PDB file of C-alpha atoms in Angstrom:
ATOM      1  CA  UNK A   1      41.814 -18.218  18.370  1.00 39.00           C
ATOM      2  CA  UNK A   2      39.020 -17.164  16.483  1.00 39.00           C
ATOM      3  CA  UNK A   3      38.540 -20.457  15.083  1.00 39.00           C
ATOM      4  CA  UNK A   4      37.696 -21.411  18.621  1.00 37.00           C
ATOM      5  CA  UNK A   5      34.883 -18.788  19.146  1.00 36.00           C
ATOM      6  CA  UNK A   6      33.295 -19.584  15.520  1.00 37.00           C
ATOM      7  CA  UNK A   7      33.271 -23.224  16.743  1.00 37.00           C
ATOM      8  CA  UNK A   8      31.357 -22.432  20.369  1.00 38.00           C
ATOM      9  CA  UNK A   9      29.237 -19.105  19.012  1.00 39.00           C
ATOM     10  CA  UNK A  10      27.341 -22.509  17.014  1.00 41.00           C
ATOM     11  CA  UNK A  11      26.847 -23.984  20.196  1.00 45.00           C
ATOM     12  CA  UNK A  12      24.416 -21.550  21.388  1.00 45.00           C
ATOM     13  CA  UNK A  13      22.732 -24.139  24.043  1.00 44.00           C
ATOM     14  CA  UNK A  14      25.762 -24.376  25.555  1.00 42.00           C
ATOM     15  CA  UNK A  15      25.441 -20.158  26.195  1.00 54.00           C
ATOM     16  CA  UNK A  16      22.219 -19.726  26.665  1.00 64.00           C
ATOM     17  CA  UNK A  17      19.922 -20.036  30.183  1.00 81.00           C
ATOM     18  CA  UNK A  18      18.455 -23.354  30.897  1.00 87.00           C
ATOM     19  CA  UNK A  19      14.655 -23.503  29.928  1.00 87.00           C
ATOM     20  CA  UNK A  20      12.535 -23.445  32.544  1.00 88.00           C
ATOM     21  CA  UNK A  21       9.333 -25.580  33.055  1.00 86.00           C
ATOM     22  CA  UNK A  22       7.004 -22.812  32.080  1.00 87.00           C
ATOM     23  CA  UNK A  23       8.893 -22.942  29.098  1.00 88.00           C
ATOM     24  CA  UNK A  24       8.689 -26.004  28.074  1.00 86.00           C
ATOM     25  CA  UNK A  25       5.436 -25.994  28.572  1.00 87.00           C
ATOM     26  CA  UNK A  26       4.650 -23.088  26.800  1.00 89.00           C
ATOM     27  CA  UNK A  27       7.328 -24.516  23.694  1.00 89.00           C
ATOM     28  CA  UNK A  28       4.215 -27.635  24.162  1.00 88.00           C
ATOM     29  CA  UNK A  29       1.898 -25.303  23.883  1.00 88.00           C
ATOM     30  CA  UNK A  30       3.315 -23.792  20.413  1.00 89.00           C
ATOM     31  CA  UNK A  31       4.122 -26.855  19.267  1.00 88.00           C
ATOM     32  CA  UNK A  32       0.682 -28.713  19.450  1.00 87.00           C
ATOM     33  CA  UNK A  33      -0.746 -24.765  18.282  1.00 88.00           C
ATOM     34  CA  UNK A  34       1.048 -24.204  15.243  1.00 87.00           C
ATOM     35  CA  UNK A  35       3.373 -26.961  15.041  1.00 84.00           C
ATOM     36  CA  UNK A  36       7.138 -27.410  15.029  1.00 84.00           C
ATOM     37  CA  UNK A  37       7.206 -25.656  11.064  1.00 87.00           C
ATOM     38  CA  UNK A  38       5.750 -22.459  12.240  1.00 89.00           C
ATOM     39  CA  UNK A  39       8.663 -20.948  14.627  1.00 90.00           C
ATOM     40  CA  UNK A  40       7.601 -17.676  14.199  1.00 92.00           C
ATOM     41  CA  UNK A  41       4.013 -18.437  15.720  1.00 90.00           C
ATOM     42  CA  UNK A  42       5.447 -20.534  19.012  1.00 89.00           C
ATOM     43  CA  UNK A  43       8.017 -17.492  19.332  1.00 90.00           C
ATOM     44  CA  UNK A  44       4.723 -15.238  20.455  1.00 91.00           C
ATOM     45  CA  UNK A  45       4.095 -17.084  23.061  1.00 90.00           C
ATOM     46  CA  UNK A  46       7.710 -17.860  24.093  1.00 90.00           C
ATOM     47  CA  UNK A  47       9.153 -13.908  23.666  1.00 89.00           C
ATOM     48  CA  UNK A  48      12.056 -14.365  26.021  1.00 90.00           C
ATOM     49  CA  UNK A  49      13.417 -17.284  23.449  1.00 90.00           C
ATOM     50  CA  UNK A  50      14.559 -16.295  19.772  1.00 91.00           C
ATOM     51  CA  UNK A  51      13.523 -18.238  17.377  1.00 91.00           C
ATOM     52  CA  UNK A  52      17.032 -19.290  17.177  1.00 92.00           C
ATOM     53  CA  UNK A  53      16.731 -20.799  19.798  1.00 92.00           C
ATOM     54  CA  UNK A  54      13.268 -22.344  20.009  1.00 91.00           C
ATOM     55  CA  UNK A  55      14.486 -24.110  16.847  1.00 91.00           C
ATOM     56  CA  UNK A  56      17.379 -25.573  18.559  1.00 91.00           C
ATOM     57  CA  UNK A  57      15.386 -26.757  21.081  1.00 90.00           C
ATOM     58  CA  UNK A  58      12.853 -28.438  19.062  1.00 89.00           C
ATOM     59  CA  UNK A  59      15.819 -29.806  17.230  1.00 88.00           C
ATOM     60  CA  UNK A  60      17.295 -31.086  20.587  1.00 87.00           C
ATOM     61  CA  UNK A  61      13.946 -32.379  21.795  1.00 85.00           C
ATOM     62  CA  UNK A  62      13.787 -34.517  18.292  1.00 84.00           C
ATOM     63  CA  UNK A  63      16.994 -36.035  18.779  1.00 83.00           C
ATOM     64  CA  UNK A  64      16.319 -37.392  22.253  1.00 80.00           C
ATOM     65  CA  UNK A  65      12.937 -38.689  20.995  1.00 77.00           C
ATOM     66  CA  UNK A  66      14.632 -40.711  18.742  1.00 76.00           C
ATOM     67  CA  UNK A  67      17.076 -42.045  20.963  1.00 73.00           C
ATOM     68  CA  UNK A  68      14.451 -42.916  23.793  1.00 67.00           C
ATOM     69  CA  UNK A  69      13.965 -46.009  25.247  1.00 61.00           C
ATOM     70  CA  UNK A  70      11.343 -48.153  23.513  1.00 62.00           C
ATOM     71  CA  UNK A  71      10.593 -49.928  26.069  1.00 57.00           C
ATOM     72  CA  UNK A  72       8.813 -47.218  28.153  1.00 64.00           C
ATOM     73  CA  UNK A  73       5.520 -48.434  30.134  1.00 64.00           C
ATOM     74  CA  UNK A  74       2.286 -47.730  28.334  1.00 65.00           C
ATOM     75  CA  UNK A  75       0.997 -44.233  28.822  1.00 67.00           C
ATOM     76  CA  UNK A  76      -2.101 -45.754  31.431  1.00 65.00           C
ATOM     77  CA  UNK A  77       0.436 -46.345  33.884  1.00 68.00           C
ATOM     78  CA  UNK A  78       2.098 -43.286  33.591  1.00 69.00           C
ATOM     79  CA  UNK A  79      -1.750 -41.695  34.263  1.00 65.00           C
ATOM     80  CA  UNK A  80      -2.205 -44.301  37.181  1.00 64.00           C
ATOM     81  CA  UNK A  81       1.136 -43.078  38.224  1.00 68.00           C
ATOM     82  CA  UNK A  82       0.038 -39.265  38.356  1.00 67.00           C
ATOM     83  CA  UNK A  83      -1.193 -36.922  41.186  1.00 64.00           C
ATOM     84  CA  UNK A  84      -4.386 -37.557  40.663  1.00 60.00           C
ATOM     85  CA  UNK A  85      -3.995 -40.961  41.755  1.00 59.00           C
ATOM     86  CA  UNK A  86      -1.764 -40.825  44.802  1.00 62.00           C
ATOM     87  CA  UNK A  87      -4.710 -39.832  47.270  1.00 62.00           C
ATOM     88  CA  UNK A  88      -7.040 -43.174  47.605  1.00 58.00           C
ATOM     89  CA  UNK A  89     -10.008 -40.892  47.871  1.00 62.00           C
ATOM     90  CA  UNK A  90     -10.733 -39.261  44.559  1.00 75.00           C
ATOM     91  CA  UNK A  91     -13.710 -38.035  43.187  1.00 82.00           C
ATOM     92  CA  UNK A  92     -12.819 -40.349  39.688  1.00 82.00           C
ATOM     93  CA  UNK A  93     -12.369 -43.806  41.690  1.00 82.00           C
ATOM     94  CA  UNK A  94     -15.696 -42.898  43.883  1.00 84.00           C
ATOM     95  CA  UNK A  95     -17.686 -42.315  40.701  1.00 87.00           C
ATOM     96  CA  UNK A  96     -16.192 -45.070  39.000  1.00 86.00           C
ATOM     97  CA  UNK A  97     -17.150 -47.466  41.559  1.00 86.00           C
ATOM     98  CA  UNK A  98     -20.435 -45.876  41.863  1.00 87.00           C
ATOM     99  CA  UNK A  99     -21.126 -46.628  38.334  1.00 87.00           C
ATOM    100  CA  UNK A 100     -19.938 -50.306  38.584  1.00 86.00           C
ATOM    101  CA  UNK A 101     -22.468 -51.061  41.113  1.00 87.00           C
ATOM    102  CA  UNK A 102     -25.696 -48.548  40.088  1.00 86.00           C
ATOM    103  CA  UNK A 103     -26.065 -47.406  36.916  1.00 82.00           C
ATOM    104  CA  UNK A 104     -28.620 -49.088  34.796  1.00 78.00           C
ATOM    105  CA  UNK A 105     -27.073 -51.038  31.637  1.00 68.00           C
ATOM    106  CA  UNK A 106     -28.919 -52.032  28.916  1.00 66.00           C
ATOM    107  CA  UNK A 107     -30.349 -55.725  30.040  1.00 59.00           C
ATOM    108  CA  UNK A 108     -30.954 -57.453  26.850  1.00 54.00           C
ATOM    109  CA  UNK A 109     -29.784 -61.037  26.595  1.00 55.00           C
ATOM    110  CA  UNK A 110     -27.739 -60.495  23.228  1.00 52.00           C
ATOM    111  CA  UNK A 111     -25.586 -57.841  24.870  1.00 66.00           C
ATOM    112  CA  UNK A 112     -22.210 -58.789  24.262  1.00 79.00           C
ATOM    113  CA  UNK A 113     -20.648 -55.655  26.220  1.00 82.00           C
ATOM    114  CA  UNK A 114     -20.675 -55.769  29.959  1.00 84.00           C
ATOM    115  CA  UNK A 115     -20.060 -52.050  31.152  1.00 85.00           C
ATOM    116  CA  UNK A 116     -20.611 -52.985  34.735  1.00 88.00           C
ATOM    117  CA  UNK A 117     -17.390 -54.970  33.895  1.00 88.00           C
ATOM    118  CA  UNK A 118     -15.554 -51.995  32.554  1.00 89.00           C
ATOM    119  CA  UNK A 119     -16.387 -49.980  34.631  1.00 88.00           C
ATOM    120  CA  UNK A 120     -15.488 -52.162  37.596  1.00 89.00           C
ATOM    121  CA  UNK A 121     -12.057 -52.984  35.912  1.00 89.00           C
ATOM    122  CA  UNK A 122     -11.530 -48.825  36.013  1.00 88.00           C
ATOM    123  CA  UNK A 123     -11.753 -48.983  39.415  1.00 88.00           C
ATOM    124  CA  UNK A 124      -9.717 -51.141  40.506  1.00 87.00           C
ATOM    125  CA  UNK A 125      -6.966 -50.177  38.146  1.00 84.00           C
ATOM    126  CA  UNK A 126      -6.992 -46.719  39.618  1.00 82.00           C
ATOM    127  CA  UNK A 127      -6.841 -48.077  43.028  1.00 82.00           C
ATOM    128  CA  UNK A 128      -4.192 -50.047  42.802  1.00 79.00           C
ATOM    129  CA  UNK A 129      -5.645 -53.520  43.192  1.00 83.00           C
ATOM    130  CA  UNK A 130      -5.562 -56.600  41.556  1.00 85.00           C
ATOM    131  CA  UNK A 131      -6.370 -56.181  38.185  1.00 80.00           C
ATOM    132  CA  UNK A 132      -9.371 -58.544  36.911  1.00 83.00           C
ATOM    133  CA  UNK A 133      -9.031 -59.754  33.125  1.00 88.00           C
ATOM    134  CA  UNK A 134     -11.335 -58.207  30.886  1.00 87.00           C
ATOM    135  CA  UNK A 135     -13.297 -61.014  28.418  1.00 88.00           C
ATOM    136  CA  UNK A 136     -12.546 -60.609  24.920  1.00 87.00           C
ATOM    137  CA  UNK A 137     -15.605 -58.403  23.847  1.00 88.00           C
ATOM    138  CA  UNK A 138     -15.098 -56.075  27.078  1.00 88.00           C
ATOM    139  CA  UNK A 139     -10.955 -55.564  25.898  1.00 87.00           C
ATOM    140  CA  UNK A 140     -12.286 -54.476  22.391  1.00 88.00           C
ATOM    141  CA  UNK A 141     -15.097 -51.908  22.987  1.00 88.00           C
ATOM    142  CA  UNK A 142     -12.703 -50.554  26.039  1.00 87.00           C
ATOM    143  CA  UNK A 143      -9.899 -50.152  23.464  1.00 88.00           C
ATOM    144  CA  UNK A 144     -12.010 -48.296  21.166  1.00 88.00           C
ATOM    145  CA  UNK A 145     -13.222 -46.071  23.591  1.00 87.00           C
ATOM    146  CA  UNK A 146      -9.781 -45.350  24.974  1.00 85.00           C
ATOM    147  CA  UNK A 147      -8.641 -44.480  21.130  1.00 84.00           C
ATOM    148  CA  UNK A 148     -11.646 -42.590  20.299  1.00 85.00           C
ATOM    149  CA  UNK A 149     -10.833 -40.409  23.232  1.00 82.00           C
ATOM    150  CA  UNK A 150      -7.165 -39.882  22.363  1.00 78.00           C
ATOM    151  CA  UNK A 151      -7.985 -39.233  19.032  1.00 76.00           C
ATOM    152  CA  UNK A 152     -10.480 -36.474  20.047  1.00 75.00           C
ATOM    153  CA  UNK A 153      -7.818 -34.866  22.379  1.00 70.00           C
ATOM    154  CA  UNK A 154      -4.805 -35.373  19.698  1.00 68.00           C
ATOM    155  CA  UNK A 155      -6.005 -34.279  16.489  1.00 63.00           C
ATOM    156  CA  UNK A 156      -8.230 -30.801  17.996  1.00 54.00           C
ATOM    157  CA  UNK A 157      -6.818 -27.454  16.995  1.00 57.00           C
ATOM    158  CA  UNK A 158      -9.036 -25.285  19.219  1.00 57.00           C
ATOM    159  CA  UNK A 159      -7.094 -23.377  22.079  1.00 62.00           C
ATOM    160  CA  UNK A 160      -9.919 -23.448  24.868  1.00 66.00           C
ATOM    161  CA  UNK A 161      -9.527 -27.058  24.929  1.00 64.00           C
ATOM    162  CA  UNK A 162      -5.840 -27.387  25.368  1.00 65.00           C
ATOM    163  CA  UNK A 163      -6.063 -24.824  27.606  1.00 68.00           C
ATOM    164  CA  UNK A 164      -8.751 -26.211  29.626  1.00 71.00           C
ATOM    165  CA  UNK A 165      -6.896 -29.272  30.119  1.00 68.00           C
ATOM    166  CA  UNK A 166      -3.753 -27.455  30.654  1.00 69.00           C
ATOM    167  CA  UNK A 167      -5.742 -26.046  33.301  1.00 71.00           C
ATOM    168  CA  UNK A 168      -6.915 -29.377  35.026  1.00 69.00           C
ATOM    169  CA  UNK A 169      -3.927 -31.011  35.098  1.00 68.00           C
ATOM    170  CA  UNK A 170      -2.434 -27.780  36.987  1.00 67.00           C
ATOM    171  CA  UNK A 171      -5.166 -28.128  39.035  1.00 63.00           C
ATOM    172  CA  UNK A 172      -4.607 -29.155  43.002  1.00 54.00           C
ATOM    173  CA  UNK A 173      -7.110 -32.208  43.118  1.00 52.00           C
ATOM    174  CA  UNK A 174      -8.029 -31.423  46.612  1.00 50.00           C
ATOM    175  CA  UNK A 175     -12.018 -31.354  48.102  1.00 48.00           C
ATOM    176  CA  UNK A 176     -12.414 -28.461  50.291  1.00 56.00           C
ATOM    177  CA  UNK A 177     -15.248 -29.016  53.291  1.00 57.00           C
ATOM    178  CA  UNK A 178     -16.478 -26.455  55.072  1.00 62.00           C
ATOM    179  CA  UNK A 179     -17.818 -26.948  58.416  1.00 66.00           C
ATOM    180  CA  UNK A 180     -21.592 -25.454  59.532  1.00 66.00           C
ATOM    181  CA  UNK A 181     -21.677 -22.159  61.419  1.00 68.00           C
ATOM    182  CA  UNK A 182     -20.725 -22.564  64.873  1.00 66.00           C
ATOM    183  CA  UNK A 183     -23.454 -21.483  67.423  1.00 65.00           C
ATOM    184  CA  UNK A 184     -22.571 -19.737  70.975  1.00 62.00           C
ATOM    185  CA  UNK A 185     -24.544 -21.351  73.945  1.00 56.00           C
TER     186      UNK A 185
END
Protein backbone atom coordinates (compact mmCIF):
# COMPACT_ATOMS: atom_id res chain seq x y z
CA UNK A 1 0.00 0.00 0.00
CA UNK A 2 2.49 2.46 0.45
CA UNK A 3 4.16 1.54 -2.62
CA UNK A 4 1.03 2.84 -4.25
CA UNK A 5 1.11 6.38 -2.66
CA UNK A 6 5.07 6.75 -3.37
CA UNK A 7 4.12 5.90 -6.99
CA UNK A 8 1.08 8.76 -7.30
CA UNK A 9 2.75 11.44 -4.57
CA UNK A 10 5.38 11.65 -8.07
CA UNK A 11 2.53 12.38 -10.05
CA UNK A 12 1.88 15.66 -8.62
CA UNK A 13 -0.08 17.01 -11.92
CA UNK A 14 -2.32 14.49 -11.48
CA UNK A 15 -3.10 16.27 -7.66
CA UNK A 16 -2.73 19.48 -8.25
CA UNK A 17 -5.50 22.31 -9.70
CA UNK A 18 -5.60 22.78 -13.37
CA UNK A 19 -3.66 26.01 -14.47
CA UNK A 20 -5.62 28.58 -15.39
CA UNK A 21 -5.14 30.97 -18.42
CA UNK A 22 -3.75 33.76 -16.33
CA UNK A 23 -1.37 31.29 -15.50
CA UNK A 24 -0.15 30.28 -18.32
CA UNK A 25 0.23 33.39 -19.32
CA UNK A 26 1.97 34.62 -16.55
CA UNK A 27 4.34 30.98 -16.70
CA UNK A 28 4.89 32.97 -20.62
CA UNK A 29 5.63 35.77 -19.04
CA UNK A 30 8.51 34.14 -16.72
CA UNK A 31 9.58 32.16 -19.23
CA UNK A 32 10.42 34.79 -22.01
CA UNK A 33 11.69 37.07 -18.52
CA UNK A 34 14.11 34.89 -17.05
CA UNK A 35 13.86 31.84 -18.96
CA UNK A 36 12.90 28.23 -18.29
CA UNK A 37 16.60 27.80 -16.07
CA UNK A 38 15.66 30.42 -13.62
CA UNK A 39 12.50 28.77 -11.68
CA UNK A 40 13.00 30.68 -8.83
CA UNK A 41 12.52 34.10 -10.80
CA UNK A 42 9.10 32.88 -12.82
CA UNK A 43 7.93 31.55 -9.24
CA UNK A 44 7.59 35.55 -8.22
CA UNK A 45 5.35 36.15 -10.51
CA UNK A 46 3.45 32.82 -10.34
CA UNK A 47 3.25 32.64 -6.12
CA UNK A 48 0.24 30.37 -6.03
CA UNK A 49 2.54 27.60 -8.05
CA UNK A 50 5.72 26.01 -6.27
CA UNK A 51 8.41 25.79 -8.08
CA UNK A 52 7.74 22.19 -8.03
CA UNK A 53 5.39 22.60 -9.91
CA UNK A 54 6.19 25.34 -12.41
CA UNK A 55 9.02 22.93 -13.29
CA UNK A 56 6.70 20.21 -14.07
CA UNK A 57 4.86 22.25 -16.12
CA UNK A 58 7.58 23.58 -18.17
CA UNK A 59 8.64 20.00 -18.35
CA UNK A 60 5.09 19.02 -19.60
CA UNK A 61 4.89 21.97 -21.96
CA UNK A 62 8.43 20.63 -23.55
CA UNK A 63 7.21 17.31 -24.12
CA UNK A 64 4.13 18.31 -26.09
CA UNK A 65 6.30 20.72 -28.12
CA UNK A 66 8.15 18.00 -29.23
CA UNK A 67 5.45 15.85 -30.09
CA UNK A 68 3.46 18.64 -32.07
CA UNK A 69 2.38 18.45 -35.34
CA UNK A 70 4.87 19.79 -37.89
CA UNK A 71 2.71 20.51 -40.14
CA UNK A 72 1.01 23.49 -38.38
CA UNK A 73 0.04 26.59 -40.76
CA UNK A 74 2.59 29.37 -40.78
CA UNK A 75 2.25 31.78 -37.91
CA UNK A 76 0.64 34.75 -40.61
CA UNK A 77 -2.35 32.80 -40.77
CA UNK A 78 -2.69 32.17 -37.35
CA UNK A 79 -2.42 36.37 -37.06
CA UNK A 80 -4.95 36.64 -40.06
CA UNK A 81 -6.91 34.20 -38.08
CA UNK A 82 -6.98 36.44 -34.80
CA UNK A 83 -9.52 38.97 -33.33
CA UNK A 84 -8.14 41.58 -34.79
CA UNK A 85 -9.09 40.40 -38.05
CA UNK A 86 -12.62 39.10 -37.69
CA UNK A 87 -14.28 42.70 -37.95
CA UNK A 88 -13.78 43.87 -41.83
CA UNK A 89 -13.39 47.38 -40.57
CA UNK A 90 -10.11 47.79 -38.78
CA UNK A 91 -8.08 50.60 -38.29
CA UNK A 92 -4.81 48.24 -39.74
CA UNK A 93 -6.65 47.20 -43.16
CA UNK A 94 -7.94 51.05 -43.57
CA UNK A 95 -4.38 52.33 -43.15
CA UNK A 96 -2.97 49.69 -45.09
CA UNK A 97 -5.04 50.41 -47.99
CA UNK A 98 -4.56 54.00 -47.48
CA UNK A 99 -0.94 53.58 -47.91
CA UNK A 100 -1.27 51.39 -51.08
CA UNK A 101 -3.00 54.07 -52.88
CA UNK A 102 -1.31 57.59 -51.29
CA UNK A 103 1.77 57.55 -49.88
CA UNK A 104 4.59 58.88 -51.92
CA UNK A 105 7.34 56.11 -52.88
CA UNK A 106 10.50 56.86 -53.98
CA UNK A 107 10.02 57.27 -58.05
CA UNK A 108 13.35 56.55 -59.42
CA UNK A 109 13.50 54.28 -62.44
CA UNK A 110 16.18 51.79 -60.87
CA UNK A 111 13.87 51.02 -57.96
CA UNK A 112 13.62 47.48 -57.79
CA UNK A 113 11.14 47.48 -54.64
CA UNK A 114 7.55 48.34 -55.28
CA UNK A 115 6.02 49.22 -51.74
CA UNK A 116 2.77 50.27 -53.28
CA UNK A 117 2.85 46.48 -54.11
CA UNK A 118 3.48 45.42 -50.58
CA UNK A 119 1.58 47.31 -49.20
CA UNK A 120 -1.38 46.48 -51.41
CA UNK A 121 -0.62 42.67 -50.96
CA UNK A 122 -1.10 43.52 -46.89
CA UNK A 123 -4.31 44.47 -47.57
CA UNK A 124 -5.77 42.17 -49.17
CA UNK A 125 -4.28 39.39 -47.14
CA UNK A 126 -5.89 40.85 -44.07
CA UNK A 127 -9.14 41.07 -45.79
CA UNK A 128 -9.50 37.96 -46.85
CA UNK A 129 -9.28 38.29 -50.62
CA UNK A 130 -7.55 36.87 -53.28
CA UNK A 131 -4.11 36.96 -52.66
CA UNK A 132 -1.95 38.68 -55.59
CA UNK A 133 1.67 37.11 -56.11
CA UNK A 134 4.34 39.19 -55.01
CA UNK A 135 7.40 39.54 -57.89
CA UNK A 136 10.55 38.16 -56.81
CA UNK A 137 12.26 41.43 -55.46
CA UNK A 138 8.87 42.44 -53.55
CA UNK A 139 8.89 38.52 -51.70
CA UNK A 140 12.55 39.27 -50.58
CA UNK A 141 12.56 42.81 -49.04
CA UNK A 142 8.91 41.74 -47.48
CA UNK A 143 10.63 38.69 -45.94
CA UNK A 144 13.29 40.68 -44.47
CA UNK A 145 11.14 43.06 -43.05
CA UNK A 146 8.86 40.45 -41.56
CA UNK A 147 12.21 38.78 -39.88
CA UNK A 148 13.68 41.95 -38.84
CA UNK A 149 10.52 42.57 -36.95
CA UNK A 150 10.36 39.16 -35.27
CA UNK A 151 13.74 39.34 -34.43
CA UNK A 152 13.25 42.75 -32.68
CA UNK A 153 10.21 41.35 -30.71
CA UNK A 154 12.03 37.79 -29.94
CA UNK A 155 15.37 38.50 -28.81
CA UNK A 156 14.30 41.99 -26.37
CA UNK A 157 14.69 41.51 -22.65
CA UNK A 158 13.00 44.75 -21.55
CA UNK A 159 9.62 44.23 -19.57
CA UNK A 160 7.69 47.46 -20.85
CA UNK A 161 7.74 45.97 -24.16
CA UNK A 162 6.37 42.58 -23.46
CA UNK A 163 4.12 44.11 -21.41
CA UNK A 164 2.96 46.62 -23.78
CA UNK A 165 2.18 44.06 -26.21
CA UNK A 166 0.73 41.86 -23.65
CA UNK A 167 -1.38 44.75 -23.26
CA UNK A 168 -2.53 45.18 -26.99
CA UNK A 169 -3.29 41.93 -27.68
CA UNK A 170 -5.69 42.02 -24.45
CA UNK A 171 -6.93 44.90 -25.86
CA UNK A 172 -10.83 44.98 -27.22
CA UNK A 173 -10.10 46.35 -30.85
CA UNK A 174 -13.27 48.25 -30.85
CA UNK A 175 -13.66 52.29 -32.15
CA UNK A 176 -15.83 54.08 -29.83
CA UNK A 177 -17.94 57.20 -31.59
CA UNK A 178 -19.49 59.56 -29.77
CA UNK A 179 -22.32 61.41 -31.08
CA UNK A 180 -22.49 65.61 -30.92
CA UNK A 181 -24.49 67.17 -28.08
CA UNK A 182 -28.04 66.97 -28.67
CA UNK A 183 -29.84 70.41 -28.79
CA UNK A 184 -33.60 70.97 -27.37
CA UNK A 185 -35.84 72.97 -29.88
Amino acid sequence: MTDTVNENAGCSSSFEKKWTRSEKLLLLKGLKLYSHKNIPGISTLIPNRSQENIEAMINELKIRSKTAKKDKQPLINDWLQSESFKNKNTLIRQALLFICLFEKHSSSTDRIYDYREIYRFLYKLTCGYEIPKLSEQNQEIFYEALSEVIQKITNTHHQDVILYLEKLLNQKKNVKTYSGKKTSK
